[in-house]
Coordinates of C-alpha atoms in Angstrom, one line a residue:
X1 CA -5.2 -21.8 33.9
X2 CA -6.2 -19.2 31.3
X3 CA -7.4 -20.5 28.0
X4 CA -7.9 -18.2 25.1
X5 CA -11.0 -20.1 23.9
X6 CA -12.7 -19.8 27.3
X7 CA -13.3 -16.1 26.9
X8 CA -16.8 -14.9 26.4
X9 CA -18.2 -15.7 23.0
X10 CA -19.0 -12.1 22.3
X11 CA -15.4 -11.1 23.1
X12 CA -14.0 -13.6 20.6
X13 CA -16.5 -12.4 18.0
X14 CA -15.4 -8.8 18.6
X15 CA -11.8 -9.8 17.9
X16 CA -12.7 -11.5 14.7
X17 CA -14.9 -8.5 13.6
X18 CA -12.2 -5.9 14.4
X19 CA -9.5 -7.9 12.6
X20 CA -11.6 -8.5 9.5
X21 CA -13.1 -5.0 9.3
X22 CA -9.9 -3.1 9.9
X23 CA -8.0 -5.2 7.4
X24 CA -10.6 -4.6 4.7
X25 CA -10.9 -0.9 5.4
X26 CA -7.2 -0.5 5.4
X27 CA -6.9 -2.1 2.0
X28 CA -9.7 0.1 0.7
X29 CA -8.0 3.2 1.9
X30 CA -4.6 2.1 0.5
X31 CA -6.4 1.5 -2.9
X32 CA -8.1 4.9 -2.8
X33 CA -4.8 6.7 -1.9
X34 CA -3.0 5.0 -4.8
X35 CA -5.8 5.2 -7.4
X36 CA -8.1 8.0 -6.4
X37 CA -11.2 8.2 -4.2
X38 CA -13.6 7.3 -7.0
X39 CA -11.5 4.4 -8.4
X40 CA -12.9 0.8 -8.3
X41 CA -11.5 -2.6 -8.1
X42 CA -14.4 -4.3 -9.9
X43 CA -16.9 -2.6 -12.2
X44 CA -20.1 -3.9 -10.5
X45 CA -19.7 -1.5 -7.6
X46 CA -21.0 1.3 -9.9
X47 CA -24.3 -0.5 -10.4
X48 CA -24.8 -0.9 -6.7
X49 CA -23.8 2.7 -6.2
X50 CA -26.6 3.5 -8.6
X51 CA -29.0 1.4 -6.5
X52 CA -28.0 3.4 -3.4
X53 CA -28.6 6.7 -5.3
X54 CA -32.0 5.4 -6.5
X55 CA -30.9 5.4 -10.2
X56 CA -31.4 1.7 -10.4
X57 CA -33.8 -0.5 -8.5
X58 CA -34.0 -4.1 -7.2
X59 CA -36.8 -6.1 -5.8
X60 CA -38.1 -4.8 -2.4
X61 CA -37.6 -8.4 -1.2
X62 CA -34.0 -8.4 -2.1
X63 CA -32.0 -7.5 1.1
X64 CA -29.4 -5.9 -1.1
X65 CA -31.9 -3.2 -2.1
X66 CA -32.6 -2.1 1.5
X67 CA -28.9 -2.3 2.6
X68 CA -28.0 0.1 -0.2
X69 CA -31.1 2.3 -0.5
X70 CA -31.4 3.2 3.2
X71 CA -27.9 4.8 3.3
X72 CA -28.7 6.4 0.0
X73 CA -31.7 8.1 1.5
X74 CA -29.8 9.3 4.5
X75 CA -26.6 10.5 2.8
X76 CA -26.3 12.5 -0.4
X77 CA -23.4 13.7 -2.4
X78 CA -20.3 12.0 -3.8
X79 CA -19.3 10.6 -0.3
X80 CA -22.1 8.0 -0.8
X81 CA -19.7 6.1 -3.1
X82 CA -17.2 5.6 -0.2
X83 CA -20.1 4.6 2.1
X84 CA -21.1 1.8 -0.3
X85 CA -17.5 0.6 -0.5
X86 CA -17.1 0.6 3.3
X87 CA -20.5 -1.0 3.7
X88 CA -19.1 -3.9 1.7
X89 CA -16.2 -4.2 4.1
X90 CA -18.6 -4.2 7.0
X91 CA -20.8 -6.9 5.6
X92 CA -17.8 -9.1 4.8
X93 CA -16.5 -8.6 8.4
X94 CA -19.9 -9.5 9.9
X95 CA -19.9 -12.6 7.7
X96 CA -16.7 -13.7 9.4
X97 CA -18.4 -13.3 12.8
X98 CA -21.5 -15.2 11.6
X99 CA -19.2 -18.1 10.5
X100 CA -17.7 -18.1 14.0
X101 CA -21.1 -18.5 15.6
X102 CA -22.2 -21.1 13.1
X103 CA -19.1 -23.3 13.5
X104 CA -19.1 -22.7 17.3
X105 CA -22.6 -24.1 17.5
X106 CA -21.8 -27.0 15.2
X107 CA -18.2 -28.1 15.9
X108 CA -17.1 -26.3 19.0
X109 CA -15.5 -23.1 20.1
X110 CA -12.0 -23.6 18.6
X111 CA -13.4 -24.5 15.2
X112 CA -15.7 -21.5 15.3
X113 CA -12.8 -19.2 16.1
X114 CA -10.6 -20.5 13.3
X115 CA -13.5 -20.4 10.9
X116 CA -13.9 -16.7 11.5
X117 CA -10.2 -16.1 11.4
X118 CA -9.7 -18.0 8.1
X119 CA -12.6 -16.2 6.4
X120 CA -11.3 -12.9 7.7
X121 CA -7.9 -13.6 6.0
X122 CA -8.9 -15.6 3.0
X123 CA -7.9 -13.7 -0.2
X124 CA -11.2 -14.5 -2.1
X125 CA -13.6 -12.7 0.4
X126 CA -11.1 -9.9 0.8
X127 CA -10.8 -9.1 -2.9
X128 CA -14.6 -9.4 -3.3
X129 CA -15.1 -6.5 -0.9
X130 CA -12.0 -4.5 -2.0
X131 CA -13.3 -1.2 -3.3
X132 CA -16.3 -3.1 -4.6
X133 CA -19.9 -4.1 -3.8
X134 CA -21.5 -7.3 -4.9
X135 CA -24.8 -9.1 -4.3
X136 CA -22.6 -12.1 -3.3
X137 CA -21.5 -10.2 -0.2
X138 CA -25.2 -10.2 0.9
X139 CA -25.8 -13.8 -0.4
X140 CA -23.0 -15.5 1.5
X141 CA -24.2 -14.6 5.0
X142 CA -27.7 -15.8 4.1
X143 CA -26.2 -19.1 2.9
X144 CA -24.4 -19.5 6.2
X145 CA -27.6 -18.8 8.1
X146 CA -29.4 -21.3 5.8
X147 CA -26.8 -24.0 6.5
X148 CA -27.0 -23.3 10.3
X149 CA -30.8 -23.3 10.5
X150 CA -31.2 -26.3 8.1
X151 CA -28.6 -28.3 10.0
X152 CA -30.4 -27.7 13.3
X153 CA -33.7 -28.7 11.7
X154 CA -32.3 -31.9 10.1
X155 CA -30.2 -32.9 13.1
X156 CA -33.1 -32.3 15.5
X157 CA -31.1 -30.0 17.8
X158 CA -32.9 -27.1 19.5
X159 CA -36.3 -26.0 18.3
X160 CA -36.7 -27.7 14.9
X161 CA -39.8 -25.7 13.8
X162 CA -38.2 -22.3 14.4
X163 CA -35.0 -23.5 12.7
X164 CA -37.0 -24.8 9.7
X165 CA -38.9 -21.5 9.4
X166 CA -35.6 -19.6 9.5
X167 CA -34.1 -21.9 6.9
X168 CA -37.1 -21.4 4.6
X169 CA -36.9 -17.6 5.0
X170 CA -33.2 -17.5 4.2
X171 CA -33.9 -19.7 1.2
X172 CA -36.5 -17.4 -0.2
X173 CA -34.5 -14.2 0.4
X174 CA -31.4 -15.8 -1.1
X175 CA -33.3 -16.9 -4.2
X176 CA -34.3 -13.3 -4.7
X177 CA -30.7 -12.3 -4.6
X178 CA -29.4 -14.9 -7.0
X179 CA -29.2 -18.6 -7.9
X180 CA -26.3 -19.3 -5.5
X181 CA -28.9 -20.2 -2.9
X182 CA -30.1 -23.0 -5.1
X183 CA -26.6 -24.5 -4.8
X184 CA -26.9 -24.3 -1.0
X185 CA -30.2 -26.2 -1.2
X186 CA -28.5 -28.9 -3.2
X187 CA -25.8 -29.2 -0.5
X188 CA -28.4 -29.6 2.2
X189 CA -30.1 -32.3 0.1
X190 CA -26.8 -34.2 0.0
X191 CA -26.4 -33.8 3.8
X192 CA -30.0 -35.1 4.2
X193 CA -28.9 -38.3 2.4
X194 CA -26.2 -38.8 5.0
X195 CA -28.7 -38.3 7.8
X196 CA -31.0 -40.9 6.2
X197 CA -28.0 -43.3 5.8
X198 CA -27.0 -42.8 9.4
X199 CA -30.5 -43.6 10.6
X200 CA -30.6 -46.7 8.5
X201 CA -27.3 -47.9 10.0
X202 CA -28.8 -47.3 13.4
X203 CA -25.6 -46.1 15.0
X204 CA -22.5 -44.1 14.3
X205 CA -21.4 -45.5 10.9
X206 CA -18.2 -47.4 10.9
X207 CA -15.1 -46.2 9.1
X208 CA -15.8 -48.5 6.2
X209 CA -19.4 -47.6 5.9
X210 CA -18.5 -43.9 6.1
X211 CA -15.8 -44.4 3.4
X212 CA -18.3 -46.1 1.1
X213 CA -20.8 -43.3 1.6
X214 CA -18.1 -40.8 0.8
X215 CA -17.2 -42.6 -2.4
X216 CA -20.9 -42.7 -3.4
X217 CA -21.1 -39.0 -2.6
X218 CA -18.2 -38.2 -4.9
X219 CA -19.6 -40.3 -7.7
X220 CA -23.0 -38.7 -7.3
X221 CA -21.5 -35.3 -7.6
X222 CA -19.4 -36.3 -10.6
X223 CA -22.6 -37.4 -12.3
X224 CA -24.2 -34.1 -11.3
X225 CA -21.2 -32.3 -12.9
X226 CA -21.5 -34.2 -16.1
X227 CA -25.3 -33.5 -16.2
X228 CA -25.1 -29.8 -15.7
X229 CA -22.0 -28.9 -17.5
X230 CA -23.5 -28.5 -21.0
X231 CA -26.9 -27.0 -20.0
X232 CA -26.7 -25.2 -16.6
X233 CA -26.7 -21.7 -17.8
X234 CA -29.5 -22.4 -20.3
X235 CA -31.6 -23.8 -17.4
X236 CA -31.1 -20.9 -15.0
X237 CA -31.2 -18.1 -17.5
X238 CA -35.0 -17.8 -17.4
X239 CA -34.9 -17.7 -13.6
X240 CA -32.3 -15.0 -13.6
X241 CA -34.3 -13.0 -16.1
X242 CA -37.5 -13.4 -14.1
X243 CA -36.1 -12.7 -10.6
X244 CA -33.2 -10.4 -11.3
X245 CA -33.9 -9.0 -14.8
X246 CA -30.5 -10.2 -15.8
X247 CA -29.8 -11.7 -19.3
X248 CA -27.4 -14.4 -18.5
X249 CA -27.0 -15.6 -22.1
X250 CA -25.9 -12.1 -23.1
X251 CA -23.2 -12.3 -20.3
X252 CA -22.1 -15.7 -21.6
X253 CA -21.7 -14.2 -25.1
X254 CA -19.3 -11.5 -23.8
X255 CA -17.6 -14.2 -21.6
X256 CA -18.2 -12.8 -18.2
X257 CA -15.7 -14.4 -15.8
X258 CA -18.2 -15.6 -13.2
X259 CA -20.0 -17.6 -15.8
X260 CA -16.9 -19.4 -17.1
X261 CA -15.6 -22.6 -15.5
X262 CA -13.2 -22.3 -12.5
X263 CA -9.8 -21.2 -13.8
X264 CA -7.0 -23.7 -13.5
X265 CA -5.0 -21.4 -11.2
X266 CA -8.0 -20.5 -9.1
X267 CA -7.1 -22.5 -6.0
X268 CA -3.8 -20.7 -5.5
X269 CA -5.3 -17.3 -6.4
X270 CA -8.3 -17.6 -4.1
X271 CA -6.8 -19.5 -1.1
X272 CA -3.0 -19.4 -1.4
X273 CA -1.3 -21.1 1.6
X274 CA -4.7 -22.1 3.2
X275 CA -5.0 -24.9 0.7
X276 CA -2.2 -26.7 2.5
X277 CA -4.5 -27.1 5.5
X278 CA -7.1 -28.9 3.5
X279 CA -5.7 -32.5 3.7
X280 CA -5.7 -32.5 7.5
X281 CA -9.1 -30.8 7.4
X282 CA -10.5 -33.6 5.2
X283 CA -9.1 -36.2 7.7
X284 CA -10.6 -34.4 10.7
X285 CA -14.0 -34.0 9.0
X286 CA -14.0 -37.7 8.1
X287 CA -12.9 -38.7 11.6
X288 CA -15.8 -36.6 13.0
X289 CA -18.2 -37.9 10.4
X290 CA -18.9 -34.3 9.3
X291 CA -20.6 -35.0 6.1
X292 CA -22.1 -31.5 5.9
X293 CA -18.5 -30.3 5.4
X294 CA -17.9 -33.0 2.7
X295 CA -21.3 -32.2 1.0
X296 CA -20.4 -28.5 0.9
X297 CA -16.9 -29.1 -0.5
X298 CA -17.7 -31.7 -3.1
X299 CA -20.9 -30.1 -4.4
X300 CA -19.5 -26.6 -4.5
X301 CA -16.4 -27.9 -6.4
X302 CA -18.5 -29.6 -9.0
X303 CA -20.6 -26.4 -9.4
X304 CA -17.5 -24.2 -9.6
X305 CA -16.0 -26.4 -12.3
X306 CA -19.1 -25.4 -14.4
X307 CA -19.5 -21.8 -13.4
X308 CA -17.0 -19.8 -11.5
X309 CA -19.7 -18.2 -9.4
X310 CA -20.0 -21.5 -7.6
X311 CA -16.6 -20.7 -6.0
X312 CA -18.5 -18.5 -3.5
X313 CA -19.7 -21.8 -1.9
X314 CA -16.3 -23.3 -2.4
X315 CA -14.9 -20.4 -0.3
X316 CA -17.1 -21.5 2.6
X317 CA -16.0 -25.1 2.1
X318 CA -12.4 -24.2 2.3
X319 CA -13.1 -22.1 5.5
X320 CA -14.8 -25.1 7.2
X321 CA -12.1 -27.6 6.3
X322 CA -9.2 -25.3 7.2
X323 CA -11.0 -24.4 10.5
X324 CA -11.3 -28.1 11.4
X325 CA -7.6 -28.6 10.6
X326 CA -6.5 -25.7 12.7
X327 CA -8.8 -26.5 15.6
X328 CA -7.3 -30.0 15.8
X329 CA -3.7 -29.1 15.2
X330 CA -0.9 -31.3 16.5
X331 CA 2.4 -32.8 15.4
X332 CA 0.7 -35.1 12.9
X333 CA -1.2 -32.2 11.4
X334 CA 2.1 -30.3 10.9
X335 CA 3.7 -33.3 9.2
X336 CA 0.8 -33.8 6.9
X337 CA 0.8 -30.1 6.0
X338 CA 4.5 -29.9 5.3
X339 CA 4.2 -33.0 3.1
X340 CA 1.3 -31.3 1.2
X341 CA 3.6 -28.3 0.6
X342 CA 6.4 -30.5 -0.6
X343 CA 4.2 -32.5 -3.0
X344 CA 2.5 -29.4 -4.3
X345 CA 5.7 -27.6 -5.1
X346 CA 7.3 -30.8 -6.5
X347 CA 4.5 -31.4 -8.9
X348 CA 4.6 -27.7 -10.0
X349 CA 8.3 -27.8 -10.6
X350 CA 8.5 -31.2 -12.3
X351 CA 5.5 -30.9 -14.5
X352 CA 3.8 -27.4 -14.6
X353 CA 1.4 -28.7 -17.3
X354 CA 0.2 -31.6 -15.1
X355 CA 0.0 -29.3 -12.1
X356 CA -2.2 -26.9 -14.0
X357 CA -4.4 -29.7 -15.4
X358 CA -5.2 -30.9 -11.8
X359 CA -5.6 -27.4 -10.5
X360 CA -2.3 -27.5 -8.6
X361 CA -0.8 -24.8 -10.8
X362 CA 0.8 -21.7 -9.4
X363 CA 0.0 -19.0 -11.9
X364 CA 3.5 -17.6 -11.8
X365 CA 6.9 -19.2 -12.1
X366 CA 8.2 -19.9 -8.6
X367 CA 11.2 -17.6 -9.1
X368 CA 9.0 -14.8 -10.2
X369 CA 6.6 -15.6 -7.4
X370 CA 9.3 -15.3 -4.7
X371 CA 10.4 -12.0 -6.2
X372 CA 6.8 -10.8 -6.0
X373 CA 6.6 -11.9 -2.3
X374 CA 9.8 -9.8 -1.6
X375 CA 8.3 -6.9 -3.5
X376 CA 5.0 -7.1 -1.6
X377 CA 6.9 -6.3 1.7
X378 CA 8.1 -3.0 0.3
X379 CA 5.6 -2.0 -2.4
X380 CA 1.8 -1.7 -1.8
X381 CA 0.9 -3.3 -5.1
X382 CA -2.9 -3.7 -5.1
X383 CA -3.3 -4.3 -8.8
X384 CA -4.5 -7.8 -9.6
X385 CA -2.8 -10.3 -9.2
X386 CA -0.7 -8.4 -6.8
X387 CA -3.6 -8.2 -4.3
X388 CA -3.7 -12.0 -4.1
X389 CA 0.0 -12.1 -3.3
X390 CA -0.3 -9.4 -0.7
X391 CA -3.3 -10.8 1.0
X392 CA -2.4 -14.4 0.6
X393 CA 1.3 -14.5 1.4
X394 CA 1.5 -11.8 4.0
X395 CA -1.5 -13.0 6.1
X396 CA -1.9 -16.7 5.3
X397 CA 1.8 -17.1 5.1
X398 CA 2.4 -15.6 8.5
X399 CA -0.2 -17.9 10.1
X400 CA 1.1 -21.0 8.3
X401 CA 4.7 -20.3 9.4
X402 CA 3.7 -19.8 13.0
X403 CA 1.5 -22.9 13.2
X404 CA 4.0 -25.2 11.4
X405 CA 6.7 -24.0 13.8
X406 CA 4.5 -24.6 16.8
X407 CA 3.4 -28.1 15.6
X408 CA 6.9 -29.3 14.6
X409 CA 9.0 -27.9 17.4

C-alpha cells in the first residue's frame, strides 16, 4: 500500500523546497508589481544590498558577507537588488528543507515532513524574507544545524566527535553573525540538564519525574527572565559593538522593534492558526519525553519577552511543537485543537484586556478580522498587517480546516 511518507527523503525535501520557494518568490513578485521593483518591505535590505555591492563590509568569517558579496561580484547593475531579495527567499526555503532533515533524524519522517511544511507556511519566516534580507535569515539555519549536531553529540548517536566539531563550528560562525546563537547555546545547556537527570534516574523517567523536571525547567527559565530583563541589552551591547560594529544602545534609544519586548499580539501576528496546534504538540512532546523541544520553547519564550529578536528562536519552537502535533494527529488531537480555538476566541470576546495581557489577544476586532479575511481573498493587500492575514489565514487556515475535518469526521 502506498504511503506518502515512504517516498525517498530527497523527493519529500524537494516538495518542501518548491512549495516554500515558489510561495516566497510569488509574494515578492506581487509586492514588486504593486509597489515598484525597488520597493522594500523592511529597511534593512538596503544595508545588505550595500554589502552585496561592496559599499559596506562585514567580517570575512560572517557567512552573510560571502552569501551577498559573491553575487555582487558576479552581477552588476540595478538587477542586483532583486537578486538579493530572491536570495533571501532561497535561503528561507532551504531552511525549511534543513528543518525537515533535522526533525526526520530526531523524531521520524512524519514529524520532519510537517516541520518543513509548517516553517514553509509560517507567517513569521515568510514576512522576514518578503522583499527583504536579514542576517537572521542566515543565522536561523546555522541554529538548526547547531541543534542537530549538538543533539547528536549529547545523545551519543552517530559519530559524536564529528557532531561536536560541527556544533562548535556552527556556534562560532553564528556568534559572528549575531547574539542569537548565544540563546541557542543556552537551550542546549538546558537540554544537557535533562540528559544528566535522565542518566541519574537510570531509565526512562516516569511521568511524575518528567513533570517535576518540567516544572523545575519552567521555574529556572522564569528566574532567568527576571535576571536578564533589566540588564540584557547592557550586557550584550559591548559584544555587538566588538563583533558586528553595531551600537545597540543607540538602537534602544530610538526604540528599534527587535530590541523591545515581544508585543502582546505577537503570537497571532507571527503564527496565526498554527498556535492552536501547540497544546497537542506540548502533550506529544511530553509523552515522548522530548525535552529539547521544551527547552527550546520555554527558553526562547523567556528571551523573547525581554527582546523581540528572541522570537526567531521561538519560531523554531512553534515549528517543532506544531510538527509533533500534526505528525501524531488523531481524533483526540482534533478535539483538543477545537477546544483550544473555542477557549481562545471566548477569552478574546469576553475580556479583550485579559486576552492581551496573557498574549491571547487578536490585534483586530473579530468582526473587522473576518472582514479582512474576506477581503484577502479578493485584494492582494501586502501592506502590514495585511500580509499576516494573507499568509496566515489563507495558508494556515486551509491546513487547519482540512486537518480538523479529517480528524473529526
